[in-house]
XYZ file of N, CA and C in Angstrom:
354
model
N 63.902 149.622 87.812
C 63.973 148.944 88.895
C 64.279 147.635 88.707
N 65.083 147.085 89.544
C 65.733 145.966 89.858
C 64.859 144.715 89.824
N 63.598 145.071 90.665
C 62.744 143.758 90.712
C 61.141 144.297 90.461
N 60.897 143.651 89.163
C 59.425 144.226 88.818
C 58.615 143.254 89.035
N 58.917 141.853 89.363
C 58.159 140.771 89.576
C 57.707 140.463 91.211
N 56.999 139.285 91.273
C 57.094 138.674 92.744
C 58.169 137.992 93.288
N 58.930 137.672 92.259
C 59.778 136.517 92.606
C 60.823 136.807 93.732
N 61.238 135.932 94.593
C 62.140 136.686 95.706
C 63.738 136.530 95.436
N 64.400 137.928 94.503
C 65.429 137.720 94.176
C 66.300 138.983 95.110
N 67.347 138.464 95.234
C 67.781 139.966 96.121
C 69.467 139.730 95.585
N 70.398 140.959 95.954
C 71.623 141.056 95.457
C 71.952 141.914 96.193
N 73.727 142.214 95.973
C 74.434 142.752 96.832
C 74.877 144.114 95.260
N 75.457 145.158 96.109
C 75.722 146.106 94.797
C 77.256 146.537 95.352
N 78.139 146.323 94.723
C 79.624 146.624 95.040
C 80.677 146.302 93.703
N 81.760 146.460 93.666
C 82.962 146.220 92.677
C 83.696 144.992 93.324
N 84.041 143.801 92.890
C 84.840 142.843 93.234
C 86.439 143.232 92.817
N 87.110 142.976 94.028
C 88.220 143.427 93.769
C 89.056 143.063 92.431
N 88.814 142.177 91.990
C 89.266 141.650 90.541
C 88.779 142.617 89.360
N 87.435 143.286 89.467
C 87.026 143.967 88.541
C 86.995 145.704 89.017
N 87.943 146.020 89.879
C 88.252 147.374 90.444
C 88.848 148.158 89.261
N 89.311 147.754 88.123
C 89.609 148.639 87.054
C 88.346 149.431 86.547
N 87.167 148.861 86.744
C 86.173 149.791 86.546
C 86.104 150.898 86.840
N 87.035 151.449 87.943
C 86.974 152.576 88.373
C 88.052 153.648 87.724
N 88.999 152.739 87.127
C 89.842 153.531 86.167
C 89.341 153.562 85.059
N 88.621 153.013 84.386
C 88.401 153.130 82.887
C 86.805 153.172 82.823
N 86.418 153.851 83.477
C 84.802 154.229 83.799
C 84.584 154.517 82.471
N 83.011 154.605 82.580
C 82.350 155.396 80.940
C 83.086 156.657 81.061
N 82.989 157.126 79.131
C 83.708 158.226 78.979
C 83.148 159.236 79.969
N 84.463 160.149 80.421
C 83.926 161.321 81.116
C 83.619 161.131 82.712
N 83.450 160.102 83.073
C 83.173 159.604 84.386
C 84.392 159.460 85.120
N 84.806 160.125 86.414
C 85.736 159.797 87.081
C 85.564 158.623 88.408
N 86.462 158.400 88.916
C 86.350 157.110 89.827
C 85.498 157.627 90.964
N 85.415 158.838 91.321
C 84.298 159.107 92.351
C 82.762 158.859 91.849
N 82.738 159.600 90.517
C 81.047 159.613 89.850
C 80.712 157.949 89.664
N 81.465 157.371 89.315
C 81.450 155.699 89.301
C 80.960 155.720 90.834
N 81.610 155.705 91.795
C 81.347 155.188 93.268
C 79.732 155.900 93.253
N 79.501 157.029 92.814
C 78.600 157.613 93.471
C 77.426 156.733 92.628
N 77.314 156.391 91.251
C 76.434 155.984 90.213
C 76.384 154.442 91.351
N 77.133 153.867 92.019
C 76.922 152.725 92.762
C 75.839 153.126 93.745
N 76.322 154.123 94.375
C 75.484 154.080 95.604
C 73.914 154.504 95.342
N 74.014 155.459 94.058
C 72.511 155.542 93.323
C 71.591 154.112 93.397
N 72.492 153.066 92.697
C 71.901 151.803 92.057
C 71.726 151.397 93.627
N 72.600 151.131 94.713
C 72.074 150.805 95.794
C 70.744 151.159 96.230
N 70.900 152.562 96.362
C 69.494 153.047 97.213
C 68.518 152.993 96.657
N 68.386 152.593 95.286
C 67.187 152.404 94.371
C 66.680 150.888 94.765
N 67.872 150.236 94.905
C 67.842 148.534 95.115
C 66.853 148.534 96.672
N 67.407 149.215 97.588
C 66.977 149.316 99.016
C 65.358 149.854 98.974
N 64.963 150.875 97.871
C 63.663 151.239 97.805
C 62.949 149.961 97.320
N 63.490 149.414 96.190
C 62.834 147.948 95.824
C 62.816 147.003 96.553
N 63.375 146.960 97.458
C 63.565 145.780 98.186
C 64.323 144.536 98.205
N 65.489 144.764 96.913
C 66.120 143.898 96.810
C 67.528 143.982 96.975
N 67.883 144.994 97.359
C 69.749 144.926 97.520
C 69.771 144.581 99.186
N 70.436 143.693 99.324
C 70.545 143.382 100.838
C 71.967 143.689 101.557
N 73.080 144.071 100.616
C 74.376 144.036 101.119
C 75.272 144.762 100.072
N 76.151 145.215 100.698
C 77.055 146.004 100.135
C 78.213 145.026 99.633
N 78.643 144.790 98.508
C 79.779 143.789 98.353
C 79.462 142.953 96.836
N 80.356 142.514 96.502
C 81.314 141.647 96.928
C 82.602 142.808 96.816
N 83.152 142.982 98.092
C 84.233 144.018 97.920
C 84.987 143.615 98.901
N 86.259 143.979 98.532
C 87.487 143.446 99.167
C 88.935 143.471 98.414
N 89.834 142.748 98.766
C 91.067 142.543 98.089
C 91.284 141.175 97.559
N 92.015 140.650 96.350
C 92.180 139.436 96.107
C 93.929 139.585 95.280
N 94.583 139.157 96.341
C 96.161 139.206 95.547
C 96.516 138.080 95.085
N 95.508 137.097 94.753
C 95.675 135.910 94.042
C 95.772 136.197 92.351
N 94.880 137.252 92.484
C 94.465 137.471 90.763
C 95.104 138.758 90.456
N 96.117 138.955 90.635
C 96.634 140.602 89.952
C 96.747 140.649 88.919
N 96.498 139.525 88.032
C 96.589 139.872 86.460
C 95.257 140.750 85.995
N 94.141 140.641 86.931
C 93.043 141.303 86.746
C 93.008 142.691 87.358
N 93.648 143.196 88.163
C 93.725 144.468 88.888
C 94.773 144.687 89.963
N 95.549 145.628 89.900
C 96.818 145.607 90.588
C 96.463 145.642 92.145
N 97.299 145.725 93.062
C 96.901 145.925 94.487
C 96.621 147.300 94.575
N 97.267 148.245 94.437
C 97.174 149.563 94.531
C 95.736 149.877 94.372
N 95.434 149.433 93.180
C 93.785 149.994 92.867
C 92.992 149.002 93.232
N 93.182 148.137 93.480
C 92.244 146.956 94.521
C 92.230 148.208 95.904
N 93.113 148.443 96.534
C 93.117 148.826 97.672
C 92.455 150.396 97.713
N 92.693 151.130 96.944
C 92.126 152.424 96.651
C 90.683 152.265 96.644
N 90.460 151.273 95.843
C 88.600 151.508 95.524
C 88.162 150.680 96.459
N 88.542 149.583 97.354
C 87.827 148.974 98.290
C 87.854 150.261 99.331
N 88.484 151.149 99.583
C 88.470 152.285 100.377
C 87.477 153.090 100.245
N 87.526 153.331 98.470
C 86.555 154.183 97.903
C 85.183 153.565 98.194
N 84.641 152.308 98.400
C 83.435 151.698 98.760
C 83.180 151.882 99.923
N 84.225 151.458 100.889
C 84.085 151.348 102.392
C 83.672 152.627 102.837
N 83.916 153.619 102.216
C 83.780 154.941 103.002
C 82.480 155.647 102.400
N 81.855 154.979 101.663
C 80.697 155.579 101.253
C 79.260 154.570 101.341
N 79.578 153.303 100.576
C 78.380 152.807 100.608
C 77.879 152.044 102.119
N 78.403 151.605 102.622
C 77.944 151.272 104.334
C 77.161 152.255 105.179
N 78.128 153.527 104.815
C 77.626 154.417 105.820
C 76.203 155.327 105.320
N 76.217 155.104 103.984
C 75.033 155.990 103.184
C 73.641 155.150 103.400
N 74.076 153.785 103.419
C 73.095 152.962 103.120
C 72.857 152.002 104.435
N 73.439 151.901 105.342
C 73.302 151.292 106.611
C 73.261 149.595 106.462
N 73.848 149.376 105.124
C 73.393 147.758 104.658
C 74.754 147.067 105.266
N 75.088 145.787 105.736
C 75.986 145.164 106.000
C 76.844 144.932 104.646
N 78.191 144.526 105.187
C 79.502 144.473 104.188
C 79.134 142.799 103.835
N 79.481 142.426 102.419
C 79.609 141.393 102.123
C 81.090 141.381 101.425
N 82.376 140.618 102.139
C 83.742 140.979 101.969
C 84.031 139.760 101.111
N 85.266 139.999 100.337
C 86.163 139.298 99.646
C 87.552 139.509 100.160
N 88.065 138.181 100.550
C 89.368 138.534 101.367
C 90.563 137.099 100.484
N 91.158 137.317 99.618
C 91.956 136.157 99.029
C 93.474 136.523 99.054
N 93.972 135.769 99.844
C 95.877 135.947 99.950
C 96.063 137.292 100.348
N 95.418 138.007 101.253
C 95.952 139.323 101.392
C 96.478 139.592 102.842
N 96.999 138.738 103.741
C 97.111 138.266 104.920
C 96.104 139.400 105.798
N 97.028 140.108 106.592
C 96.169 141.069 107.336
C 95.925 142.439 106.635
N 95.926 142.772 105.614
C 95.822 143.875 105.019
C 94.425 144.341 104.976
N 93.464 143.333 104.633
C 92.258 143.941 104.788
C 91.539 144.157 106.155
N 92.106 143.335 106.920
C 91.691 143.549 108.384
C 92.073 145.351 108.970
N 93.323 145.241 108.072
C 93.862 146.877 108.886
C 92.962 147.589 108.301
N 92.699 147.408 106.939
C 92.076 148.721 106.125
C 90.361 148.588 107.148
N 89.836 147.509 107.257
C 88.531 147.566 108.125
C 88.540 148.362 109.279
N 89.959 147.924 110.155
C 89.751 148.774 111.189
C 90.039 150.521 111.551
N 90.965 150.525 110.160
C 91.451 151.840 109.757
C 89.935 152.705 109.608
N 89.148 152.189 109.092
C 87.955 152.817 108.431
C 86.614 152.099 109.122
N 86.755 151.898 110.292
C 85.541 151.306 111.185
C 84.606 152.135 111.291
N 84.738 153.537 111.510
C 83.750 154.602 111.855
C 82.675 154.530 110.577
N 83.207 154.157 109.304
C 82.298 154.575 108.441
C 81.347 153.141 107.941
N 81.595 151.910 108.765
C 80.924 151.011 108.298
C 80.444 149.878 109.732
N 80.946 150.390 110.754
C 80.581 149.395 111.949
C 79.023 149.724 112.588
N 78.212 150.772 111.807
C 76.966 150.813 112.392
C 75.847 150.302 111.362
N 76.567 149.900 110.296
C 76.000 149.331 109.009
C 75.277 147.844 109.599
N 74.163 147.744 108.910
C 73.562 146.196 108.994
C 73.834 145.411 110.223
């Protein structure tokens, strides 16, 4: 359980764009989809505990490509976008750094998966 005390601690669940290599270098034997499923399970547990309040921080960050290339960021942003908000109803906490309109284009393209969340 994420919050076993009476303190008011809240969090988001998602993979930051500069950390999206987690999907590529996941635990031994875990595919990117299994990693995404684990995030969903953590999110649902956190919702039950009353501590997870949003999906994020996910998005794109093209200023720090030394941490994760564009194609991996894009693929795994969409992977999270297609699952986490629609399965949980939580709002999005987005990261958008030096990407021009690309983030907006992806959000519009996949609107049906997140527009009714939060």
